[in-house]
mmCIF file of C-alpha atoms in Angstrom:
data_model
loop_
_atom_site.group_PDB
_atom_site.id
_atom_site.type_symbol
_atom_site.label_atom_id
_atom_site.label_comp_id
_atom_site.label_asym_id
_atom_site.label_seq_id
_atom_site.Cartn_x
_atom_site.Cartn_y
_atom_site.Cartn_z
ATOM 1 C CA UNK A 1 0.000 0.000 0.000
ATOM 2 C CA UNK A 2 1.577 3.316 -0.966
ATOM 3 C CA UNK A 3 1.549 6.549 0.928
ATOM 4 C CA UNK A 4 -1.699 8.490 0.289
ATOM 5 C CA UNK A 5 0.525 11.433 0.262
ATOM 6 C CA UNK A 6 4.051 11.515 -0.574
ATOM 7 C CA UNK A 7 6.354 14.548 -0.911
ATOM 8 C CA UNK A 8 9.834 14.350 -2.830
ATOM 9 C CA UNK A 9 12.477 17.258 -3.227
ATOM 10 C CA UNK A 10 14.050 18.594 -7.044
ATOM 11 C CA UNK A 11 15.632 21.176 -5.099
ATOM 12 C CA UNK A 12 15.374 22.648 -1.623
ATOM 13 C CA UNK A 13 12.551 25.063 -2.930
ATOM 14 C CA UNK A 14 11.080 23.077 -5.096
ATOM 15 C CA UNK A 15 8.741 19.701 -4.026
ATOM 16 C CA UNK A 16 6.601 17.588 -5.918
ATOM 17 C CA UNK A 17 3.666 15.998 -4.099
ATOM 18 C CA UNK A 18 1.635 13.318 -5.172
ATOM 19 C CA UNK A 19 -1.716 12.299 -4.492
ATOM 20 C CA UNK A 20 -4.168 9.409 -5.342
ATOM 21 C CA UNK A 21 -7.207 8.718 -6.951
ATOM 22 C CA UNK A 22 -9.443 6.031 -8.262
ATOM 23 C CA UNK A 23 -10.980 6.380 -11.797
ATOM 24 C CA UNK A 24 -12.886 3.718 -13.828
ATOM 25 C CA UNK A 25 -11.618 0.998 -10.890
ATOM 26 C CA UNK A 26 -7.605 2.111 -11.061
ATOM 27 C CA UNK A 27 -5.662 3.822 -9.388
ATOM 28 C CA UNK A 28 -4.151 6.688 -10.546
ATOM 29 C CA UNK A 29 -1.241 9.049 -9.158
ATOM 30 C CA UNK A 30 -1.823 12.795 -9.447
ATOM 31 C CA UNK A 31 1.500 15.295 -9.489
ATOM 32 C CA UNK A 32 1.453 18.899 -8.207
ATOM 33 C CA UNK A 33 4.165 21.158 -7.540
ATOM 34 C CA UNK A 34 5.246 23.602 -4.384
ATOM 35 C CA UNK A 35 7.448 26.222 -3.972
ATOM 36 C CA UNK A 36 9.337 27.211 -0.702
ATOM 37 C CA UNK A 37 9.770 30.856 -0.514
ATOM 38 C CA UNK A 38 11.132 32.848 2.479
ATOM 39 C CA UNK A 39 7.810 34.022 3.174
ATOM 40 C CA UNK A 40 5.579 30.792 3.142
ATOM 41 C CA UNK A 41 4.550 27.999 0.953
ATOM 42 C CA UNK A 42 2.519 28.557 -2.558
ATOM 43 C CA UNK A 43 0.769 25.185 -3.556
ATOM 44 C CA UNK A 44 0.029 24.697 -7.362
ATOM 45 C CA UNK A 45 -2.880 22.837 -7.360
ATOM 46 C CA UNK A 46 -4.399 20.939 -4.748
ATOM 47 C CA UNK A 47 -4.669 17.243 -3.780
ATOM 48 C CA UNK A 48 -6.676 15.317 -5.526
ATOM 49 C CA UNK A 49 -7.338 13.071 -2.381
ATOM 50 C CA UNK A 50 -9.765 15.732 -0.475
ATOM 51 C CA UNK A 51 -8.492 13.577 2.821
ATOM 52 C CA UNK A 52 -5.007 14.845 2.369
ATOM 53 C CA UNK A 53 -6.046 18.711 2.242
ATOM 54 C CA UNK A 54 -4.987 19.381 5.476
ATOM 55 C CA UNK A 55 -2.271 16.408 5.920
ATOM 56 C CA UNK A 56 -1.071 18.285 3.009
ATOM 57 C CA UNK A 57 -0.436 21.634 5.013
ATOM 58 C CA UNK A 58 0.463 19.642 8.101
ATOM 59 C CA UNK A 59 3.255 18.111 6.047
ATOM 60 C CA UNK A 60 4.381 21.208 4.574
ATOM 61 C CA UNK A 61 4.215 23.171 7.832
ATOM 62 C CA UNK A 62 6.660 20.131 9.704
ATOM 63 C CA UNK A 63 8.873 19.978 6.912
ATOM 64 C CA UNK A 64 9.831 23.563 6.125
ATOM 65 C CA UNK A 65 8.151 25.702 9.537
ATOM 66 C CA UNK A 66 6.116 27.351 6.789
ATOM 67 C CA UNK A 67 2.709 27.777 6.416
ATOM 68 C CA UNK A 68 1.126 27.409 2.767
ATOM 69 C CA UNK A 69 0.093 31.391 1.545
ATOM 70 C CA UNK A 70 -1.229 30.885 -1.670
ATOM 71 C CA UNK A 71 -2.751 27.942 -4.081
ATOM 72 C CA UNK A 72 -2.909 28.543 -7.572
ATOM 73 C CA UNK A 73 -4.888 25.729 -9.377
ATOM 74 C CA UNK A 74 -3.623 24.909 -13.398
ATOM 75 C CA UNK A 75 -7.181 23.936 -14.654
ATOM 76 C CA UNK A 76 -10.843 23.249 -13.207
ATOM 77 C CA UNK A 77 -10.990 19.687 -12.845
ATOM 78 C CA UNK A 78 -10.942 17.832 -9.201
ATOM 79 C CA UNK A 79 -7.313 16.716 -8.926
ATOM 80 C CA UNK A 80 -6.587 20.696 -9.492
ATOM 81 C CA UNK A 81 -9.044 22.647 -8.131
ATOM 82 C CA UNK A 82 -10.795 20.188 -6.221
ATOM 83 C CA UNK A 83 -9.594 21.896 -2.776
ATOM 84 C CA UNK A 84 -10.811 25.461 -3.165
ATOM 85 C CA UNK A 85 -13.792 25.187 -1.167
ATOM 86 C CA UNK A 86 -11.497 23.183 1.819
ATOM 87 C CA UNK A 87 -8.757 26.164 1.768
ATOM 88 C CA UNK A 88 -11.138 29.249 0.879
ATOM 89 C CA UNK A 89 -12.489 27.911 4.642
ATOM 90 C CA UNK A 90 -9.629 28.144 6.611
ATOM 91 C CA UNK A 91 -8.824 31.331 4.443
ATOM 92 C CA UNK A 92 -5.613 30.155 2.188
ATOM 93 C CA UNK A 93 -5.870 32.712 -0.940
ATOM 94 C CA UNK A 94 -6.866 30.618 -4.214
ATOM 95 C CA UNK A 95 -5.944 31.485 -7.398
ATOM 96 C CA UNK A 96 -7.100 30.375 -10.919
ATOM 97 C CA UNK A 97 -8.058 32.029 -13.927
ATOM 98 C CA UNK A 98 -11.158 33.410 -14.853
ATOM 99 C CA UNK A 99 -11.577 31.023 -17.542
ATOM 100 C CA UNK A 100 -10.776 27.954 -14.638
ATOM 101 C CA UNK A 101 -13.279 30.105 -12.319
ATOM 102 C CA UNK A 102 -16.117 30.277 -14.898
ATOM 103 C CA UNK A 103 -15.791 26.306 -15.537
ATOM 104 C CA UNK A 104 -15.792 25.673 -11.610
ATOM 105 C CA UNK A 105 -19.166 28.436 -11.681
ATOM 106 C CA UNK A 106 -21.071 26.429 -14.048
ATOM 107 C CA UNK A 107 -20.029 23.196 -12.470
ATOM 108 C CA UNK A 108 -21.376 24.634 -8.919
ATOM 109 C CA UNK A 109 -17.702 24.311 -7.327
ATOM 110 C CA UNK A 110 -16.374 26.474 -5.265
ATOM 111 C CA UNK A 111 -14.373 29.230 -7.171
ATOM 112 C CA UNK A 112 -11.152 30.721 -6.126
ATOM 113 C CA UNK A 113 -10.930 34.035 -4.156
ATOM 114 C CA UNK A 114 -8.378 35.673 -6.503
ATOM 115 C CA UNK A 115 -7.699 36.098 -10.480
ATOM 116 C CA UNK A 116 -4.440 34.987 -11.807
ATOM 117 C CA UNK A 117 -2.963 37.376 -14.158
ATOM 118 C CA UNK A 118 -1.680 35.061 -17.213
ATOM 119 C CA UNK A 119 1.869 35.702 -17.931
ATOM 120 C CA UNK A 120 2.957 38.297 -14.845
ATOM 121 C CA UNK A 121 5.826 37.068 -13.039
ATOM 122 C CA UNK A 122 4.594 37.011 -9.538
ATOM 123 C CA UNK A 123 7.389 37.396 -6.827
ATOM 124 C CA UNK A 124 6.887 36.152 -3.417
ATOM 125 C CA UNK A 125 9.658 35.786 -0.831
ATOM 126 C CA UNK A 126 12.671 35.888 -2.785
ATOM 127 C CA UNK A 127 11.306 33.595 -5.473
ATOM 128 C CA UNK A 128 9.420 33.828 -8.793
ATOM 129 C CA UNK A 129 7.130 32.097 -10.790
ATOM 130 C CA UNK A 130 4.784 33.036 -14.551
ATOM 131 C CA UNK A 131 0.918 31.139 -15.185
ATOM 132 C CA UNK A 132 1.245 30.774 -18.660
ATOM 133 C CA UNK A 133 -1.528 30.002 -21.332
ATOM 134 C CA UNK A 134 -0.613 28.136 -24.585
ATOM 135 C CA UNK A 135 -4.090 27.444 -25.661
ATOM 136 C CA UNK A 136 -6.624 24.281 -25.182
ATOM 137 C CA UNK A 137 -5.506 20.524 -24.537
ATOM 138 C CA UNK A 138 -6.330 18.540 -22.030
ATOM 139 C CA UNK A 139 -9.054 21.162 -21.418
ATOM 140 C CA UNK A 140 -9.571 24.304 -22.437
ATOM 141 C CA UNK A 141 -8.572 26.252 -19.594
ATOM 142 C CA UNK A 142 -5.054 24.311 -18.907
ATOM 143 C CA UNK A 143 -2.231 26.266 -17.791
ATOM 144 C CA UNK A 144 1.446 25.485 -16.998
ATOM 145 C CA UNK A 145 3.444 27.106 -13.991
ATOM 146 C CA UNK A 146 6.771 27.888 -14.786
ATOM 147 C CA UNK A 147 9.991 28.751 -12.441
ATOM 148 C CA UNK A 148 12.599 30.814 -14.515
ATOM 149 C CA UNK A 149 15.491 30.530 -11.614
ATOM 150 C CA UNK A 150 14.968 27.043 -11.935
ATOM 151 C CA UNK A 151 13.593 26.071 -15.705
ATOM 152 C CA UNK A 152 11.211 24.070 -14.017
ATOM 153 C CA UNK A 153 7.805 23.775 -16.245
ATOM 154 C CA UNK A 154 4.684 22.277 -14.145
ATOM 155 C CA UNK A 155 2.656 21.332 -17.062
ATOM 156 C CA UNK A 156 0.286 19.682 -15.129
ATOM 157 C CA UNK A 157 -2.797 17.533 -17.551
ATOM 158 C CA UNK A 158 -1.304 19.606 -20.346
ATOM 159 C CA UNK A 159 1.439 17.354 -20.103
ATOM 160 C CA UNK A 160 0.987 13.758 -20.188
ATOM 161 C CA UNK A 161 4.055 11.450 -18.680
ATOM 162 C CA UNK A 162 6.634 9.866 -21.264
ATOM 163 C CA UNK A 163 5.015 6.604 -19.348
ATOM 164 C CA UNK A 164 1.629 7.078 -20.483
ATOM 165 C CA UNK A 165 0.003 5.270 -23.005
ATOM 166 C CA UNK A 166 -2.911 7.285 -24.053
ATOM 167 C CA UNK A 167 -4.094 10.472 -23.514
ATOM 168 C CA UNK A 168 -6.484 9.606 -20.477
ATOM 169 C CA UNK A 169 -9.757 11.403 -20.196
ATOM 170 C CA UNK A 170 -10.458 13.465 -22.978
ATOM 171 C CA UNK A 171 -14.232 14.623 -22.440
ATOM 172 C CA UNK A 172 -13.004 18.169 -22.397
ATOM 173 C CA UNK A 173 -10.115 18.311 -24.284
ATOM 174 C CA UNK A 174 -9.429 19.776 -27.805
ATOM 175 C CA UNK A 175 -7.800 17.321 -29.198
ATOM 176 C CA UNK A 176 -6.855 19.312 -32.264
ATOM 177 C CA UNK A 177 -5.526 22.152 -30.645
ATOM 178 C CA UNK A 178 -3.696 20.264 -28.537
ATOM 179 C CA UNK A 179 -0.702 19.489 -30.690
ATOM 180 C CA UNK A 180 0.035 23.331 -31.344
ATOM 181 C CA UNK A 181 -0.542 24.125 -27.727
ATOM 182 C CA UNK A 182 3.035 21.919 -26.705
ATOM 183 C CA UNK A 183 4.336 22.893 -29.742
ATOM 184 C CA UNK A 184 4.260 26.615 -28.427
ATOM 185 C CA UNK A 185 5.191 25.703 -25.288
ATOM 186 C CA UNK A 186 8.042 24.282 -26.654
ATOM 187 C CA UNK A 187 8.951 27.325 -28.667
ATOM 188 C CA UNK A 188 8.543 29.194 -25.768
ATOM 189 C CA UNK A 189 11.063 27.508 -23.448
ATOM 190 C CA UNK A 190 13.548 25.423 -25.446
ATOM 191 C CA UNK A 191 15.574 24.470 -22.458
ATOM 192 C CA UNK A 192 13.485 22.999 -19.499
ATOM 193 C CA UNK A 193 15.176 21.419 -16.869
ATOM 194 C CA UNK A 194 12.597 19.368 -15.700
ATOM 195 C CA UNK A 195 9.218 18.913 -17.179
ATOM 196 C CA UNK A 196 6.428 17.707 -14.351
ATOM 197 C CA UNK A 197 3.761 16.360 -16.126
ATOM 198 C CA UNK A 198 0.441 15.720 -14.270
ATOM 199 C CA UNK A 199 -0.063 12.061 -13.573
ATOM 200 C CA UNK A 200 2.410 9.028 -13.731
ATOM 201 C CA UNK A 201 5.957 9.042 -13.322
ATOM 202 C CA UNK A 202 7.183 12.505 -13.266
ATOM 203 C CA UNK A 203 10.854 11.554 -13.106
ATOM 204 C CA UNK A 204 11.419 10.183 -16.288
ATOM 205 C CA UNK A 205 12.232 12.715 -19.243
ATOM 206 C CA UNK A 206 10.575 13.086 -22.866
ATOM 207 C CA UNK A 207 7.245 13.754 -21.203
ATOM 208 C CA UNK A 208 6.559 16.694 -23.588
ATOM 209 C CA UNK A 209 7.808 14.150 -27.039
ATOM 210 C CA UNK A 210 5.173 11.705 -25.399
ATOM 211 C CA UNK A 211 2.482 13.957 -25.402
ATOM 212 C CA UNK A 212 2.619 14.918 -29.003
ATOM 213 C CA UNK A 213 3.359 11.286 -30.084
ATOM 214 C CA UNK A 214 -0.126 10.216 -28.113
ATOM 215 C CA UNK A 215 -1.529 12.824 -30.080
ATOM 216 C CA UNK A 216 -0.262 11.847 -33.368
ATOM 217 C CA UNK A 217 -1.697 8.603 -32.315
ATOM 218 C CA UNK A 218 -5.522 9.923 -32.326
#
């Protein structure tokens, strides 16, 4: 039986956590990213196990003395977003875009309690990060998180893992669009470090290659 919640390091201020979820009867592994900054914690994304919410900030809290100050979620669906309502509660400032807040709206979910400005480079404690846009994939409103200091890209379901075998659920994607969405990505940041994609193994490489040749594939 695997942890329901582990954390692993890239760097000191940089931490991938990983959740689980069942869908269609299997298990699957969700990837999200956090940054340490000298001023507190920013989540992107937020378990997509709602019982590790708070284990989730207990974790974070024992392993760096920080609290978490900000989530920023990179699309509407449950293993992203899923967590607003929990962390709007206990008053955690939530981030997504109005495109991400008008999907959670019509869905009846909990939207979050700020607007994230595509493309800014928002500076908190000594570190930086940019919510980019490419256009629509796994869903329309996908994003990517990306950590110049670093060249760390959290591509999040955007992204599929150079593991995966097909393209998983596609019920919202654009499946069309999707190729030219990496392929800008791609133009935009020709050296990447390290590429997280959103579920399966996240330390293997050629995630991004993957993706397109799934999509080639359809």
């Amino acid at each position: 039986q695997e942890s329901p919640l582990v954390i692993e390091e890239i760097n000191p201020k940089v931490h991938v956590f990983t959740t689980y979820n069942t869908y269609n009867g299997k298990t699957y592994s969700a990837n999200a990213l956090y940054l340490v900054t000298k001023k507190g914690v920013v989540l992107f994304d937020t378990p997509w196990d709602e019982k590790q919410f708070q284990p989730l900030l207990d974790s974070i809290q024992q392993k760096h003395n920080l609290p978490v100050i900000a989530i920023f979620a990179s699309h509407s669906h449950e293993d992203r977003a899923g967590g607003f309502a929990y962390y709007n509660k206990i008053g955690i400032p939530t981030y997504a875009t109005k495109q991400t807040n008008d999907l959670l709206k019509s869905a009846n979910k909990a939207i979050s309690t700020h607007e994230i400005d595509l493309g800014k480079t928002y500076k908190i404690g000594g570190e930086r990060f940019v919510i980019e846009y490419f256009g629509a994939g796994h869903t329309l409103d996908n994003t990517a998180v990306w950590l110049p200091k670093y060249k760390i890209l959290n591509g999040g379901c955007l992204v599929k893992s150079a593991e995966a075998t097909d393209l998983g659920y596609v019920g919202e994607a654009d499946v069309k669009a999707w190729p030219t969405t990496i392929q800008q990505l791609m133009l935009k940041h020709p050296k990447i470090n390290k590429v997280i994609p959103g579920h399966d193994n996240w330390k293997l490489t050629r995630h991004l290659e993957n993706t397109l040749k799934l999509l080639e594939l359809k």
